[in-house]
XYZ file of C-alpha atoms in Angstrom:
312
model
C 198.843 14.830 90.405
C 201.531 16.031 92.825
C 202.467 18.894 90.460
C 198.847 19.973 90.346
C 198.637 19.980 94.135
C 201.812 22.107 94.347
C 200.413 24.632 91.878
C 197.155 24.842 93.846
C 199.057 25.334 97.105
C 201.239 28.070 95.601
C 198.204 29.859 94.179
C 196.503 29.592 97.565
C 199.499 30.904 99.533
C 200.339 33.784 97.205
C 198.317 36.933 97.967
C 196.092 38.303 95.255
C 197.043 41.397 93.279
C 194.147 43.333 94.776
C 195.302 42.474 98.305
C 198.859 43.606 97.502
C 197.584 46.925 96.146
C 195.402 47.540 99.192
C 198.285 46.739 101.524
C 200.572 49.112 99.615
C 197.951 51.869 99.739
C 197.481 51.423 103.488
C 201.231 51.509 104.023
C 201.569 54.678 101.918
C 198.654 56.295 103.766
C 200.121 55.535 107.197
C 203.540 56.708 106.057
C 202.007 60.015 104.936
C 200.236 60.440 108.284
C 203.395 59.729 110.265
C 205.403 62.086 108.065
C 202.793 64.792 108.570
C 202.889 64.363 112.349
C 206.675 64.524 112.357
C 206.656 67.570 110.077
C 204.136 69.368 112.270
C 206.617 69.727 115.148
C 209.227 71.091 112.746
C 206.739 73.571 111.256
C 205.653 74.765 114.700
C 209.280 75.313 115.712
C 209.988 77.186 112.487
C 206.878 79.320 113.030
C 207.963 80.240 116.546
C 211.455 81.045 115.305
C 210.043 83.196 112.483
C 207.930 85.247 114.901
C 210.845 85.750 117.278
C 213.278 86.720 114.527
C 210.915 89.036 112.683
C 209.794 90.888 115.811
C 213.292 90.983 117.283
C 214.659 92.422 114.038
C 212.412 95.452 114.544
C 213.877 95.845 118.031
C 217.516 95.482 116.999
C 217.107 98.037 114.211
C 216.825 100.652 116.966
C 218.948 99.090 119.717
C 222.414 97.750 118.983
C 223.243 94.169 119.882
C 226.333 95.393 121.757
C 224.212 97.549 124.041
C 221.745 94.706 124.465
C 224.475 92.297 125.573
C 226.674 94.621 127.656
C 224.432 97.172 129.373
C 223.926 96.326 133.040
C 220.523 97.994 133.340
C 217.167 96.843 132.038
C 214.597 99.646 132.230
C 212.799 99.635 128.853
C 209.562 100.965 130.338
C 211.143 103.943 132.114
C 211.749 107.411 130.722
C 215.496 106.828 130.968
C 215.337 103.560 129.037
C 218.146 100.997 129.150
C 218.068 97.741 127.216
C 220.721 95.515 128.778
C 219.642 91.882 129.031
C 222.251 91.001 131.689
C 219.977 91.582 134.748
C 217.286 89.285 133.355
C 219.885 86.760 132.199
C 221.621 86.622 135.586
C 218.337 85.935 137.398
C 217.393 83.224 134.877
C 220.728 81.467 135.222
C 220.669 81.768 139.022
C 217.230 80.192 139.329
C 218.225 77.454 136.897
C 221.441 76.794 138.832
C 219.563 76.465 142.129
C 216.998 74.141 140.539
C 219.634 71.913 138.949
C 221.780 71.802 142.086
C 218.797 70.183 143.816
C 217.168 68.167 141.023
C 220.232 66.558 139.452
C 221.741 64.834 142.506
C 218.331 64.069 144.001
C 217.056 62.693 140.692
C 220.157 60.575 140.144
C 220.073 59.132 143.665
C 216.366 58.365 143.383
C 216.860 56.803 139.947
C 219.649 54.557 141.264
C 217.436 53.464 144.136
C 214.406 52.729 141.950
C 216.457 50.913 139.336
C 218.837 48.855 141.457
C 217.496 48.558 145.003
C 213.730 49.110 145.177
C 211.328 46.203 144.979
C 208.607 46.146 142.350
C 205.954 47.176 144.866
C 207.948 50.188 146.044
C 208.782 51.171 142.465
C 205.135 50.956 141.407
C 204.187 53.109 144.405
C 206.825 55.826 144.041
C 206.649 56.371 140.279
C 202.944 57.395 140.225
C 203.670 60.013 142.887
C 206.529 61.343 140.765
C 204.266 61.482 137.736
C 201.663 63.278 139.853
C 204.150 66.118 140.391
C 204.164 66.705 136.634
C 200.425 67.373 136.634
C 200.423 70.085 139.304
C 199.803 73.528 137.714
C 202.790 75.843 137.793
C 200.676 78.570 139.433
C 200.196 76.263 142.407
C 203.956 75.732 142.554
C 204.426 79.506 142.456
C 202.212 80.175 145.451
C 203.722 77.176 147.210
C 207.136 78.812 146.800
C 205.863 82.214 147.953
C 203.628 81.210 150.869
C 205.305 78.060 152.197
C 208.901 77.662 151.065
C 209.881 81.321 151.495
C 208.608 81.594 155.120
C 210.255 78.266 155.899
C 213.578 79.502 154.518
C 213.206 82.796 156.380
C 213.168 80.869 159.648
C 216.570 79.443 158.711
C 217.817 82.651 157.059
C 216.269 85.681 158.801
C 217.755 88.141 156.295
C 216.141 86.412 153.327
C 214.009 88.780 151.258
C 210.315 88.133 150.756
C 210.913 87.855 147.010
C 214.059 85.879 146.288
C 215.514 83.455 143.777
C 216.273 80.657 146.249
C 212.685 79.583 146.964
C 211.509 79.453 143.326
C 214.756 77.713 142.379
C 214.146 74.943 144.920
C 210.507 74.586 143.876
C 211.479 74.389 140.196
C 213.952 71.692 141.236
C 210.999 69.759 142.669
C 209.079 70.353 139.436
C 211.785 68.874 137.201
C 212.547 66.005 139.579
C 210.125 63.633 137.767
C 211.881 64.308 134.432
C 215.387 63.658 135.725
C 214.321 60.646 137.786
C 212.070 58.855 135.284
C 214.324 59.214 132.250
C 217.448 58.301 134.243
C 215.745 55.278 135.777
C 214.556 54.073 132.360
C 218.101 54.417 131.014
C 219.519 52.404 133.926
C 216.940 49.648 133.605
C 217.839 49.369 129.918
C 221.416 48.400 130.819
C 221.887 44.665 130.039
C 221.894 42.378 133.069
C 225.084 40.751 131.765
C 227.014 43.826 132.886
C 225.618 43.545 136.396
C 226.329 39.816 136.540
C 229.883 40.394 135.352
C 230.388 42.996 138.088
C 229.008 40.609 140.723
C 231.363 37.914 139.436
C 234.291 40.280 139.987
C 233.260 40.802 143.604
C 231.371 44.122 143.350
C 228.495 44.702 145.731
C 225.196 46.247 144.606
C 226.255 49.829 145.321
C 229.570 49.442 143.521
C 227.802 47.827 140.583
C 225.273 50.636 140.409
C 227.827 53.450 140.633
C 230.741 51.977 138.677
C 228.924 49.893 136.059
C 225.271 50.830 135.594
C 225.602 54.617 135.787
C 228.496 54.833 133.272
C 226.679 52.457 130.919
C 223.500 54.576 131.120
C 225.310 57.913 130.984
C 223.871 58.780 127.593
C 220.297 58.511 128.868
C 221.163 60.267 132.133
C 222.623 63.159 130.151
C 219.400 63.375 128.152
C 217.438 63.510 131.420
C 219.586 66.329 132.744
C 219.272 68.330 129.513
C 215.493 67.851 129.567
C 215.325 69.066 133.159
C 217.598 72.013 132.379
C 215.444 73.098 129.442
C 212.336 72.803 131.609
C 213.900 74.842 134.420
C 215.284 77.654 132.304
C 211.922 78.329 130.671
C 209.743 78.162 133.778
C 207.585 81.260 134.060
C 204.931 81.386 136.768
C 207.009 80.183 139.713
C 209.653 82.859 139.142
C 207.068 85.526 138.327
C 205.158 84.897 141.568
C 207.951 84.203 144.063
C 211.091 85.692 142.498
C 210.090 89.312 142.104
C 209.650 91.584 139.096
C 212.501 94.033 139.586
C 215.394 93.531 137.111
C 218.478 93.188 139.261
C 221.954 92.187 138.119
C 222.828 89.627 140.765
C 223.877 86.021 141.116
C 222.908 85.937 144.798
C 219.911 83.607 145.199
C 218.851 85.300 148.459
C 217.938 88.471 146.554
C 214.906 89.048 144.407
C 215.131 89.648 140.670
C 213.102 89.293 137.498
C 213.987 86.442 135.162
C 213.385 86.500 131.419
C 210.107 84.493 131.492
C 208.778 86.610 134.368
C 209.490 89.819 132.466
C 207.728 88.498 129.355
C 204.620 87.731 131.432
C 204.775 91.120 133.116
C 204.913 93.103 129.864
C 202.630 90.941 127.714
C 199.784 91.308 130.221
C 200.079 95.104 130.252
C 198.562 97.792 128.044
C 201.574 98.619 125.897
C 200.924 99.313 122.201
C 202.061 96.604 119.837
C 204.493 98.875 117.978
C 206.072 100.387 121.090
C 209.689 99.720 121.989
C 208.680 98.309 125.352
C 206.483 95.700 123.669
C 209.221 94.744 121.217
C 211.559 93.929 124.109
C 209.602 90.777 124.978
C 210.520 89.272 121.606
C 214.198 90.125 122.046
C 214.094 88.557 125.517
C 212.213 85.541 124.147
C 214.781 85.097 121.382
C 217.551 85.168 123.988
C 215.772 82.487 126.006
C 215.244 80.411 122.863
C 218.940 80.598 121.943
C 220.029 79.648 125.476
C 217.739 76.610 125.465
C 218.970 75.673 121.987
C 222.594 75.935 123.117
C 221.953 73.687 126.122
C 220.207 71.114 123.930
C 223.076 71.104 121.420
C 225.581 70.618 124.237
C 223.441 67.805 125.604
C 223.282 66.087 122.214
C 227.065 66.331 121.862
C 227.558 64.864 125.325
C 225.100 62.057 124.567
C 226.953 61.215 121.377
C 230.322 61.268 123.113
C 229.248 59.084 126.022
C 227.457 56.712 123.666
C 230.662 56.238 121.707
C 232.688 55.658 124.865
C 230.348 53.165 126.516
């Protein structure tokens, strides 16, 4: 009798063959959907890269890469055409440097405060406002830089030009502040509490614990936040196009106006140039340069993340 009961129980607990097949089919279906979603981002990236490479190849068949990288003038739409990317590149790097010089320390300080010092009520109040900054259209940021930040800076710096790289750089720093703050704060909150308790046991106060223990332990995530903000800043278009000027100028002085790579692409793509003209082809060469710069920064960020992750 007991053996019969055991056999009945085993038959009852074991799933039927039809149920196993349906579960396997559902698992295979969901796996295919997830694989398709993951592959879509790769295919989109490859498509963008194909367009940039194919169109840029037509440009570099007529203009040498050496001239493109060394010429100090960028006048592809003039009669005396020059195709040196350095003026656009200098403006792009200058704006990015100004943005990062504001966003990185401000984001790190704010992340330390939200993670280690702020109460839950303050944290739940501040973070929605940070997320709200992400939803503001970039055109609004552009006119904010041109009509508010630039006049404000001109009161402090009377010789500041109406179109300059300082105002859009600071505004882009405000734009990327939510990225650097939120990701850094999440990385710090993921640090185990045992590390904090061990620091307190050694006599550290809260500030020492945050700076000497939590930040080094979360350095991998903080690096990812900085790389994300850098990639966002270097590709920003409308703020620089509206407030930075549209004159290619080889300068690293943020008080002067100059056209960055994204601003030039907007300027030319909205014009009436024929598709096969040399002037139109320049936007793909400039776009490829911007793509390679962003890729280089992301690779450096991944290497730094891996290194810091191994150390800590």
